[in-house]
mmCIF file of C-alpha atoms and ligand atoms in Angstrom:
data_model
loop_
_atom_site.group_PDB
_atom_site.id
_atom_site.type_symbol
_atom_site.label_atom_id
_atom_site.label_comp_id
_atom_site.label_asym_id
_atom_site.label_seq_id
_atom_site.Cartn_x
_atom_site.Cartn_y
_atom_site.Cartn_z
ATOM 1 C CA MET A 712 128.860 78.652 9.865
ATOM 2 C CA ARG A 713 126.134 76.132 9.374
ATOM 3 C CA ASP A 714 127.178 72.507 9.114
ATOM 4 C CA TYR A 715 123.676 71.293 8.284
ATOM 5 C CA GLU A 716 120.669 72.532 6.353
ATOM 6 C CA PRO A 717 117.346 73.553 7.890
ATOM 7 C CA VAL A 718 114.651 71.016 7.143
ATOM 8 C CA PRO A 719 111.977 71.919 4.616
ATOM 9 C CA LEU A 720 108.702 73.110 6.064
ATOM 10 C CA PRO A 721 106.509 71.735 7.354
ATOM 11 C CA LEU A 722 108.306 69.261 9.571
ATOM 12 C CA VAL A 723 105.083 68.884 11.502
ATOM 13 C CA GLU A 724 101.969 67.854 9.720
ATOM 14 C CA GLY A 725 99.569 70.730 9.408
ATOM 15 C CA ALA A 726 102.022 73.290 10.794
ATOM 16 C CA ALA A 727 100.689 76.754 10.125
ATOM 17 C CA TYR A 728 103.942 78.596 9.531
ATOM 18 C CA SER A 729 104.894 80.558 6.489
ATOM 19 C CA GLY A 730 107.679 82.709 5.122
ATOM 20 C CA THR A 731 111.381 82.419 5.750
ATOM 21 C CA HIS A 732 111.107 82.715 9.503
ATOM 22 C CA VAL A 733 111.445 79.094 10.562
ATOM 23 C CA PRO A 734 110.373 78.165 14.118
ATOM 24 C CA LEU A 735 113.546 77.505 16.021
ATOM 25 C CA ILE A 736 112.887 73.863 16.839
ATOM 26 C CA GLU A 737 112.651 73.245 13.117
ATOM 27 C CA ARG A 738 115.645 75.428 12.300
ATOM 28 C CA TYR A 739 117.859 73.620 14.798
ATOM 29 C CA HIS A 740 116.043 70.325 15.130
ATOM 30 C CA GLU A 741 119.237 68.291 14.860
ATOM 31 C CA ARG A 742 120.567 69.967 17.977
ATOM 32 C CA LEU A 743 117.387 69.892 20.035
ATOM 33 C CA PRO A 744 115.703 67.004 21.858
ATOM 34 C CA PHE A 745 112.770 66.584 19.456
ATOM 35 C CA GLU A 746 111.973 64.061 16.768
ATOM 36 C CA ALA A 747 110.410 64.595 13.353
ATOM 37 C CA GLY A 748 106.667 64.179 13.842
ATOM 38 C CA ASP A 749 106.654 65.648 17.373
ATOM 39 C CA LYS A 750 103.961 68.254 17.708
ATOM 40 C CA LEU A 751 105.640 71.594 18.170
ATOM 41 C CA VAL A 752 104.115 74.540 19.959
ATOM 42 C CA SER A 753 105.583 77.526 18.180
ATOM 43 C CA LEU A 754 104.915 81.209 17.604
ATOM 44 C CA GLN A 755 107.766 81.481 15.095
ATOM 45 C CA GLU A 756 110.329 82.519 17.684
ATOM 46 C CA GLY A 757 114.062 82.959 17.160
ATOM 47 C CA SER A 758 115.942 84.263 14.120
ATOM 48 C CA THR A 759 116.219 87.648 15.829
ATOM 49 C CA PRO A 760 118.248 90.545 14.385
ATOM 50 C CA LEU A 761 121.864 91.264 15.235
ATOM 51 C CA LEU A 762 122.058 95.021 14.974
ATOM 52 C CA ARG A 763 125.248 97.062 14.594
ATOM 53 C CA ALA A 764 125.567 99.713 17.297
ATOM 54 C CA PRO A 765 127.726 102.509 15.826
ATOM 55 C CA VAL A 766 127.617 104.834 18.824
ATOM 56 C CA LEU A 767 128.562 102.134 21.309
ATOM 57 C CA SER A 768 131.224 100.807 18.951
ATOM 58 C CA LYS A 769 132.879 104.200 18.879
ATOM 59 C CA MET A 770 132.631 104.597 22.645
ATOM 60 C CA VAL A 771 134.378 101.318 23.450
ATOM 61 C CA GLY A 772 136.666 100.970 20.416
ATOM 62 C CA ALA A 773 135.251 97.643 19.209
ATOM 63 C CA THR A 774 132.551 96.486 16.800
ATOM 64 C CA VAL A 775 129.495 96.178 19.001
ATOM 65 C CA ARG A 776 126.318 94.391 17.934
ATOM 66 C CA LEU A 777 123.045 94.042 19.770
ATOM 67 C CA LYS A 778 121.198 90.724 19.752
ATOM 68 C CA LEU A 779 117.594 91.895 19.714
ATOM 69 C CA GLU A 780 115.774 89.261 21.708
ATOM 70 C CA GLY A 781 112.857 91.641 22.166
ATOM 71 C CA ALA A 782 111.996 90.747 18.566
ATOM 72 C CA ASN A 783 110.692 87.373 19.735
ATOM 73 C CA PRO A 784 106.892 86.886 19.650
ATOM 74 C CA THR A 785 106.231 87.859 23.279
ATOM 75 C CA GLY A 786 109.024 90.419 23.346
ATOM 76 C CA SER A 787 111.738 88.515 25.197
ATOM 77 C CA PHE A 788 114.274 85.698 24.833
ATOM 78 C CA LYS A 789 112.079 83.465 26.977
ATOM 79 C CA ASP A 790 110.195 82.313 23.867
ATOM 80 C CA ARG A 791 113.215 80.296 22.729
ATOM 81 C CA GLY A 792 113.089 78.162 25.838
ATOM 82 C CA MET A 793 109.332 78.192 26.080
ATOM 83 C CA THR A 794 108.675 76.683 22.642
ATOM 84 C CA CYS A 795 110.802 73.741 23.799
ATOM 85 C CA ALA A 796 109.468 73.487 27.349
ATOM 86 C CA VAL A 797 105.809 73.687 26.321
ATOM 87 C CA SER A 798 106.259 71.379 23.306
ATOM 88 C CA ALA A 799 107.896 68.800 25.577
ATOM 89 C CA ALA A 800 105.218 69.230 28.250
ATOM 90 C CA VAL A 801 102.492 68.655 25.658
ATOM 91 C CA ARG A 802 104.354 65.666 24.231
ATOM 92 C CA ASP A 803 104.519 64.206 27.738
ATOM 93 C CA GLY A 804 100.784 64.675 28.184
ATOM 94 C CA ALA A 805 100.790 67.696 30.505
ATOM 95 C CA LYS A 806 97.549 69.609 30.729
ATOM 96 C CA ALA A 807 98.995 72.527 32.667
ATOM 97 C CA VAL A 808 102.235 74.469 33.089
ATOM 98 C CA ILE A 809 103.389 76.708 35.892
ATOM 99 C CA CYS A 810 106.280 79.069 36.596
ATOM 100 C CA ALA A 811 107.545 81.613 39.070
ATOM 101 C CA SER A 812 108.484 84.796 37.299
ATOM 102 C CA THR A 813 109.666 88.365 37.376
ATOM 103 C CA GLY A 814 107.333 88.822 34.387
ATOM 104 C CA ASN A 815 108.797 87.671 31.088
ATOM 105 C CA THR A 816 108.710 83.946 31.738
ATOM 106 C CA ALA A 817 105.089 84.399 32.833
ATOM 107 C CA ALA A 818 104.154 86.259 29.643
ATOM 108 C CA SER A 819 105.883 83.676 27.482
ATOM 109 C CA ALA A 820 104.468 80.655 29.316
ATOM 110 C CA ALA A 821 100.983 82.172 29.108
ATOM 111 C CA ALA A 822 101.265 82.720 25.354
ATOM 112 C CA TYR A 823 102.638 79.254 24.548
ATOM 113 C CA ALA A 824 100.097 77.584 26.831
ATOM 114 C CA ALA A 825 97.339 79.488 25.031
ATOM 115 C CA ARG A 826 98.722 78.330 21.709
ATOM 116 C CA ALA A 827 98.858 74.744 22.978
ATOM 117 C CA GLY A 828 95.376 74.905 24.469
ATOM 118 C CA ILE A 829 96.542 74.009 27.975
ATOM 119 C CA THR A 830 96.257 75.764 31.319
ATOM 120 C CA CYS A 831 98.929 78.108 32.673
ATOM 121 C CA ALA A 832 99.479 79.450 36.175
ATOM 122 C CA VAL A 833 102.146 81.929 37.191
ATOM 123 C CA ILE A 834 103.351 83.079 40.590
ATOM 124 C CA VAL A 835 104.856 86.554 40.588
ATOM 125 C CA PRO A 836 106.099 88.959 43.282
ATOM 126 C CA ASP A 837 103.287 91.385 44.083
ATOM 127 C CA GLY A 838 103.811 94.850 42.600
ATOM 128 C CA LYS A 839 107.240 93.952 41.228
ATOM 129 C CA ILE A 840 106.504 92.983 37.665
ATOM 130 C CA ALA A 841 106.289 95.532 34.875
ATOM 131 C CA GLN A 842 102.864 96.472 33.523
ATOM 132 C CA GLY A 843 103.396 95.199 29.996
ATOM 133 C CA LYS A 844 104.281 91.739 31.279
ATOM 134 C CA MET A 845 101.249 91.639 33.557
ATOM 135 C CA ALA A 846 99.045 92.708 30.639
ATOM 136 C CA GLN A 847 100.429 89.943 28.436
ATOM 137 C CA THR A 848 100.015 87.274 31.069
ATOM 138 C CA LEU A 849 96.412 88.286 31.679
ATOM 139 C CA VAL A 850 95.339 88.543 28.032
ATOM 140 C CA HIS A 851 96.620 85.053 27.332
ATOM 141 C CA GLY A 852 94.325 83.778 30.054
ATOM 142 C CA ALA A 853 96.872 82.544 32.600
ATOM 143 C CA ARG A 854 95.962 82.221 36.230
ATOM 144 C CA VAL A 855 97.999 84.931 37.982
ATOM 145 C CA ILE A 856 98.957 84.518 41.613
ATOM 146 C CA THR A 857 100.740 87.427 43.265
ATOM 147 C CA LEU A 858 102.918 86.694 46.232
ATOM 148 C CA ASP A 859 103.793 88.908 49.148
ATOM 149 C CA GLY A 860 107.375 87.779 48.633
ATOM 150 C CA ASN A 861 110.118 87.804 46.033
ATOM 151 C CA PHE A 862 110.935 85.694 42.972
ATOM 152 C CA ASP A 863 113.099 83.248 44.923
ATOM 153 C CA GLN A 864 110.250 82.498 47.312
ATOM 154 C CA ALA A 865 107.838 82.137 44.381
ATOM 155 C CA LEU A 866 110.158 79.602 42.783
ATOM 156 C CA THR A 867 110.414 77.597 46.009
ATOM 157 C CA MET A 868 106.613 77.437 46.137
ATOM 158 C CA VAL A 869 106.339 76.396 42.510
ATOM 159 C CA ARG A 870 108.903 73.626 42.948
ATOM 160 C CA GLU A 871 107.006 72.252 45.940
ATOM 161 C CA LEU A 872 103.733 72.471 44.062
ATOM 162 C CA THR A 873 105.000 70.634 40.985
ATOM 163 C CA ALA A 874 106.523 67.915 43.172
ATOM 164 C CA ALA A 875 103.039 67.206 44.495
ATOM 165 C CA HIS A 876 100.880 67.764 41.388
ATOM 166 C CA PRO A 877 101.061 66.773 37.705
ATOM 167 C CA ILE A 878 101.853 70.267 36.441
ATOM 168 C CA ALA A 879 104.891 70.907 34.240
ATOM 169 C CA LEU A 880 107.423 73.346 35.686
ATOM 170 C CA VAL A 881 108.671 75.700 32.953
ATOM 171 C CA ASN A 882 111.246 77.741 34.840
ATOM 172 C CA SER A 883 114.861 77.411 33.756
ATOM 173 C CA VAL A 884 115.390 74.474 36.133
ATOM 174 C CA ASN A 885 113.661 72.750 33.195
ATOM 175 C CA GLU A 886 116.387 71.490 30.804
ATOM 176 C CA PHE A 887 114.218 72.176 27.750
ATOM 177 C CA ARG A 888 114.393 75.879 28.559
ATOM 178 C CA ILE A 889 118.193 75.818 28.465
ATOM 179 C CA GLU A 890 118.183 73.742 25.292
ATOM 180 C CA GLY A 891 115.922 76.210 23.501
ATOM 181 C CA GLN A 892 117.772 79.292 24.670
ATOM 182 C CA LYS A 893 121.140 77.986 23.494
ATOM 183 C CA THR A 894 119.939 78.610 19.911
ATOM 184 C CA ALA A 895 120.608 82.330 20.316
ATOM 185 C CA ALA A 896 124.314 81.467 20.546
ATOM 186 C CA PHE A 897 123.978 79.403 17.344
ATOM 187 C CA GLU A 898 122.484 82.389 15.544
ATOM 188 C CA ILE A 899 125.247 84.743 16.682
ATOM 189 C CA HIS A 900 127.901 82.205 15.808
ATOM 190 C CA GLU A 901 126.443 81.743 12.312
ATOM 191 C CA ALA A 902 125.889 85.452 11.662
ATOM 192 C CA LEU A 903 129.461 86.377 12.616
ATOM 193 C CA GLU A 904 130.930 83.201 11.168
ATOM 194 C CA GLY A 905 132.450 82.255 14.476
ATOM 195 C CA GLY A 906 133.908 85.733 14.987
ATOM 196 C CA VAL A 907 132.318 86.749 18.293
ATOM 197 C CA GLU A 908 134.983 87.322 20.939
ATOM 198 C CA ALA A 909 132.973 88.560 23.903
ATOM 199 C CA LEU A 910 129.334 88.301 24.949
ATOM 200 C CA TYR A 911 127.714 90.723 27.407
ATOM 201 C CA ILE A 912 124.533 89.519 29.046
ATOM 202 C CA PRO A 913 122.313 90.357 32.027
ATOM 203 C CA VAL A 914 122.090 87.663 34.717
ATOM 204 C CA GLY A 915 119.107 86.942 36.951
ATOM 205 C CA ASN A 916 118.218 83.320 37.527
ATOM 206 C CA ALA A 917 121.289 82.582 35.380
ATOM 207 C CA GLY A 918 119.559 80.311 32.871
ATOM 208 C CA ASN A 919 120.384 82.423 29.852
ATOM 209 C CA ILE A 920 124.139 82.738 30.377
ATOM 210 C CA THR A 921 124.170 78.966 30.965
ATOM 211 C CA SER A 922 122.319 78.452 27.672
ATOM 212 C CA TYR A 923 124.564 80.718 25.617
ATOM 213 C CA TRP A 924 127.692 79.038 26.908
ATOM 214 C CA ARG A 925 126.264 75.616 26.084
ATOM 215 C CA GLY A 926 125.310 76.846 22.603
ATOM 216 C CA PHE A 927 128.731 78.320 21.885
ATOM 217 C CA ARG A 928 130.468 75.186 23.145
ATOM 218 C CA GLU A 929 128.329 73.027 20.856
ATOM 219 C CA MET A 930 129.509 75.191 17.958
ATOM 220 C CA GLY A 931 133.119 74.792 19.069
ATOM 221 C CA ALA A 932 133.305 78.484 20.011
ATOM 222 C CA ALA A 933 134.437 80.060 23.274
ATOM 223 C CA PRO A 934 133.813 83.800 23.455
ATOM 224 C CA LYS A 935 134.422 85.427 26.829
ATOM 225 C CA MET A 936 131.162 85.458 28.752
ATOM 226 C CA PHE A 937 130.579 88.636 30.746
ATOM 227 C CA GLY A 938 127.451 88.445 32.895
ATOM 228 C CA PHE A 939 126.016 91.448 34.744
ATOM 229 C CA GLN A 940 123.946 91.617 37.874
ATOM 230 C CA ALA A 941 122.340 94.693 39.394
ATOM 231 C CA GLU A 942 124.118 96.012 42.487
ATOM 232 C CA GLY A 943 121.246 95.269 44.868
ATOM 233 C CA ALA A 944 120.707 91.799 43.419
ATOM 234 C CA ALA A 945 124.191 90.429 42.790
ATOM 235 C CA PRO A 946 124.498 87.114 44.638
ATOM 236 C CA LEU A 947 126.965 85.691 42.123
ATOM 237 C CA VAL A 948 129.278 88.651 42.641
ATOM 238 C CA VAL A 949 129.136 88.795 46.429
ATOM 239 C CA GLY A 950 129.231 85.002 46.672
ATOM 240 C CA HIS A 951 126.124 84.347 48.761
ATOM 241 C CA PRO A 952 122.335 84.524 48.288
ATOM 242 C CA ILE A 953 120.700 87.929 48.802
ATOM 243 C CA GLU A 954 117.625 87.702 50.981
ATOM 244 C CA HIS A 955 116.030 90.972 49.871
ATOM 245 C CA PRO A 956 117.194 91.721 46.335
ATOM 246 C CA GLU A 957 116.389 95.201 45.010
ATOM 247 C CA THR A 958 116.882 96.891 41.640
ATOM 248 C CA VAL A 959 115.087 99.074 39.133
ATOM 249 C CA ALA A 960 115.653 96.223 36.658
ATOM 250 C CA SER A 961 112.740 94.175 38.026
ATOM 251 C CA ALA A 962 113.377 91.294 35.592
ATOM 252 C CA ILE A 963 116.661 90.467 37.345
ATOM 253 C CA ARG A 964 115.558 91.141 40.903
ATOM 254 C CA ILE A 965 116.689 87.685 42.030
ATOM 255 C CA GLY A 966 118.695 86.751 45.114
ATOM 256 C CA ASN A 967 119.376 83.045 44.686
ATOM 257 C CA PRO A 968 119.758 81.945 41.052
ATOM 258 C CA VAL A 969 118.991 78.292 40.324
ATOM 259 C CA ARG A 970 121.734 78.092 37.682
ATOM 260 C CA TRP A 971 124.389 79.426 40.073
ATOM 261 C CA GLU A 972 127.100 76.816 39.396
ATOM 262 C CA ASP A 973 126.463 76.758 35.646
ATOM 263 C CA ALA A 974 126.755 80.537 35.416
ATOM 264 C CA MET A 975 129.998 80.605 37.391
ATOM 265 C CA ALA A 976 131.381 77.821 35.186
ATOM 266 C CA ALA A 977 130.442 79.764 32.029
ATOM 267 C CA ALA A 978 132.282 82.837 33.295
ATOM 268 C CA THR A 979 135.332 80.936 34.532
ATOM 269 C CA ASP A 980 135.701 78.489 31.644
ATOM 270 C CA SER A 981 135.378 81.259 29.055
ATOM 271 C CA ARG A 982 137.802 83.516 30.946
ATOM 272 C CA GLY A 983 135.039 86.054 31.386
ATOM 273 C CA ALA A 984 133.427 87.247 34.628
ATOM 274 C CA ILE A 985 130.200 87.990 36.468
ATOM 275 C CA ARG A 986 130.240 91.632 37.480
ATOM 276 C CA VAL A 987 128.063 94.252 39.014
ATOM 277 C CA VAL A 988 126.417 97.374 37.567
ATOM 278 C CA SER A 989 124.477 99.946 39.568
ATOM 279 C CA ASP A 990 120.896 100.987 38.878
ATOM 280 C CA ARG A 991 122.233 104.382 37.787
ATOM 281 C CA GLU A 992 124.554 102.725 35.269
ATOM 282 C CA ILE A 993 121.707 100.515 34.019
ATOM 283 C CA LEU A 994 119.425 103.516 33.483
ATOM 284 C CA ASP A 995 122.180 105.534 31.776
ATOM 285 C CA ALA A 996 122.765 102.668 29.337
ATOM 286 C CA TYR A 997 118.991 102.270 28.861
ATOM 287 C CA LYS A 998 118.692 105.927 27.909
ATOM 288 C CA LEU A 999 121.762 105.917 25.707
ATOM 289 C CA LEU A 1000 120.452 102.930 23.764
ATOM 290 C CA ALA A 1001 117.131 104.677 23.215
ATOM 291 C CA TYR A 1002 118.402 108.238 22.533
ATOM 292 C CA ARG A 1003 121.480 107.392 20.474
ATOM 293 C CA GLU A 1004 121.026 103.936 18.978
ATOM 294 C CA GLY A 1005 117.248 104.064 18.487
ATOM 295 C CA MET A 1006 116.807 100.885 20.466
ATOM 296 C CA PHE A 1007 114.268 100.665 23.277
ATOM 297 C CA CYS A 1008 114.948 97.725 25.562
ATOM 298 C CA GLU A 1009 113.782 97.016 29.074
ATOM 299 C CA PRO A 1010 116.009 98.075 32.003
ATOM 300 C CA ALA A 1011 117.340 94.573 32.765
ATOM 301 C CA SER A 1012 118.499 94.242 29.165
ATOM 302 C CA ALA A 1013 120.476 97.463 29.434
ATOM 303 C CA ALA A 1014 122.603 95.830 32.157
ATOM 304 C CA SER A 1015 124.604 94.160 29.375
ATOM 305 C CA VAL A 1016 125.433 97.494 27.768
ATOM 306 C CA ALA A 1017 126.013 99.126 31.163
ATOM 307 C CA GLY A 1018 128.588 96.413 31.806
ATOM 308 C CA LEU A 1019 130.295 96.992 28.480
ATOM 309 C CA LEU A 1020 130.482 100.734 29.114
ATOM 310 C CA LYS A 1021 131.732 100.264 32.677
ATOM 311 C CA TYR A 1022 134.331 97.546 32.155
ATOM 312 C CA GLY A 1023 135.195 97.939 28.452
ATOM 313 C CA ALA A 1024 135.606 95.394 25.667
ATOM 314 C CA ASP A 1025 138.535 93.607 27.358
ATOM 315 C CA GLY A 1026 140.574 93.557 24.169
ATOM 316 C CA ALA A 1027 137.784 91.974 22.104
ATOM 317 C CA GLU A 1028 137.125 93.437 18.653
ATOM 318 C CA GLN A 1029 133.817 91.690 17.962
ATOM 319 C CA VAL A 1030 131.396 92.186 20.820
ATOM 320 C CA VAL A 1031 127.749 91.205 21.212
ATOM 321 C CA CYS A 1032 125.441 92.614 23.891
ATOM 322 C CA VAL A 1033 122.241 90.667 24.436
ATOM 323 C CA LEU A 1034 119.147 92.870 24.719
ATOM 324 C CA THR A 1035 116.905 90.337 26.389
ATOM 325 C CA GLY A 1036 113.545 92.138 26.307
ATOM 326 C CA ARG A 1037 111.625 94.941 24.665
ATOM 327 C CA GLY A 1038 111.283 98.390 26.223
ATOM 328 C CA LEU A 1039 107.495 98.380 25.856
ATOM 329 C CA LYS A 1040 107.374 95.690 28.520
ATOM 330 C CA ASP A 1041 108.018 98.339 31.146
ATOM 331 C CA PRO A 1042 106.278 101.621 30.297
ATOM 332 C CA GLU A 1043 106.388 102.809 33.931
ATOM 333 C CA THR A 1044 110.174 102.963 33.994
ATOM 334 C CA ALA A 1045 110.301 104.606 30.573
ATOM 335 C CA ILE A 1046 107.901 107.364 31.567
ATOM 336 C CA ALA A 1047 109.341 107.864 35.057
ATOM 337 C CA ASN A 1048 112.764 108.451 33.524
ATOM 338 C CA ASN A 1049 111.502 111.083 31.116
ATOM 339 C CA GLU A 1050 109.455 113.183 33.479
ATOM 340 C CA GLY A 1051 108.968 116.828 32.577
ATOM 341 C CA ARG A 1052 109.501 116.221 28.873
ATOM 342 C CA VAL A 1053 105.865 116.436 27.853
ATOM 343 C CA ILE A 1054 104.787 119.949 26.830
ATOM 344 C CA SER A 1055 101.079 120.575 27.115
ATOM 345 C CA CYS A 1056 99.600 123.310 24.934
ATOM 346 C CA PRO A 1057 96.265 124.996 24.344
ATOM 347 C CA VAL A 1058 94.887 124.873 20.778
ATOM 348 C CA GLU A 1059 96.790 128.068 19.819
ATOM 349 C CA MET A 1060 99.589 128.437 17.284
ATOM 350 C CA GLY A 1061 101.837 130.694 19.417
ATOM 351 C CA PRO A 1062 102.491 128.259 22.258
ATOM 352 C CA ILE A 1063 102.593 125.320 19.837
ATOM 353 C CA GLU A 1064 105.226 127.068 17.710
ATOM 354 C CA GLU A 1065 107.241 127.833 20.804
ATOM 355 C CA ALA A 1066 106.949 124.206 21.975
ATOM 356 C CA VAL A 1067 108.017 122.800 18.618
ATOM 357 C CA LEU A 1068 110.707 125.283 17.627
ATOM 358 C CA GLY A 1069 111.906 126.849 20.901
ATOM 359 C CA ASP A 1070 114.927 125.774 22.942
ATOM 360 C CA PRO A 1071 114.392 122.363 24.455
HETATM 361 N N1 F0G B 1472 116.596 89.957 31.020
HETATM 362 C C1 F0G B 1472 115.256 89.862 31.097
HETATM 363 C C2 F0G B 1472 114.452 90.842 30.331
HETATM 364 C C3 F0G B 1472 114.664 88.869 31.887
HETATM 365 O O1 F0G B 1472 113.343 88.789 31.960
HETATM 366 C C4 F0G B 1472 115.485 87.973 32.619
HETATM 367 C C5 F0G B 1472 114.907 86.944 33.477
HETATM 368 C C6 F0G B 1472 116.874 88.103 32.488
HETATM 369 C C7 F0G B 1472 117.388 89.103 31.686
HETATM 370 C C8 F0G B 1472 117.814 87.202 33.180
HETATM 371 O O2 F0G B 1472 117.845 85.946 32.600
HETATM 372 O O3 F0G B 1472 117.192 84.628 34.581
HETATM 373 O O4 F0G B 1472 118.151 83.525 32.577
HETATM 374 O O5 F0G B 1472 119.572 84.949 34.040
HETATM 375 N N2 F0G B 1472 113.673 86.839 33.730
HETATM 376 C C9 F0G B 1472 113.036 85.721 34.442
HETATM 377 C C10 F0G B 1472 111.530 85.862 34.398
HETATM 378 C C11 F0G B 1472 113.582 85.476 35.769
HETATM 379 O O6 F0G B 1472 110.852 85.341 35.292
HETATM 380 O O7 F0G B 1472 111.002 86.451 33.458
HETATM 381 P P1 F0G B 1472 118.217 84.669 33.509
#
């Protein structure tokens, strides 16, 4: 339930937004570290759908909803944090931003930097980011550095670099990222009128679970927080950093999350848990979401649903799974997991009829 009213548009002079879809800094300006008159860098992010999932609901015996964060402008939840991080960087006079990324943060930073008219550089693990994310980052004009190393090493480099140069760091070590991302919890809380009992969410660098917990706490809510890591990249579950993390869910291929303590606190304080799901379980959930619920998310996002299917709803009746990014981000994984399903035909009715009408 909302205890305040959104401000009338435009809050910012000359803001070029229209319709009912209010940029999230404006929608939640009373709960975010911005003042009226601050110049906001926005692509009209947030206000994403909360979709009922009838098939999953039946499978787990609870009402399951999917928070569709892929509906954000660059196709992932990162835009919530990025509108805040880039707006703050611009306010503070930054001319450039930088991040380490498994792909989505890079795509988002590149888009918001383009919108702001500032420079963006990203450092990504070579060959380990999905094609869609690379395409986005390039079209927005970011400088792309690939590293013969993993995300954790890229982040170490970026932190050293920003300590020595006046470039704003927009990874989730940046508090503005956490502040922006907490708004997804506000939206869920408002939509379900405080009724959410358990949240299922993938965990990589652990910024997002930290943000949701902060957001729910600010609303006076305390759903159980269930975070999921991929088996080969589950430092929070095994209790120590993983030097060589591996998983099909490239977005969460992270061995040493920066928000480690915050994520553990979210799980413990909410009486939830951080648990592990295998790549097989992630891909099964990914396919089920697409085949049965009509929802195409990226593999990392399916970790939330894989966790729900593996561990159950834990007595909760109102469950939300966060689908953090769009399926189109990662066409390689989609196609590789549907091999042999394309039927090629000559321009002849017989074989075409057989292909269309015959047994699958
Ligand atoms: N899902 C997707 C699609 C992601 O891209 C990420 C993180 C996560 C889940 C995990 O969120 O890190 O806050 O725990 N992606 C970062 C990136 C690391 O660089 O795009 P987290």
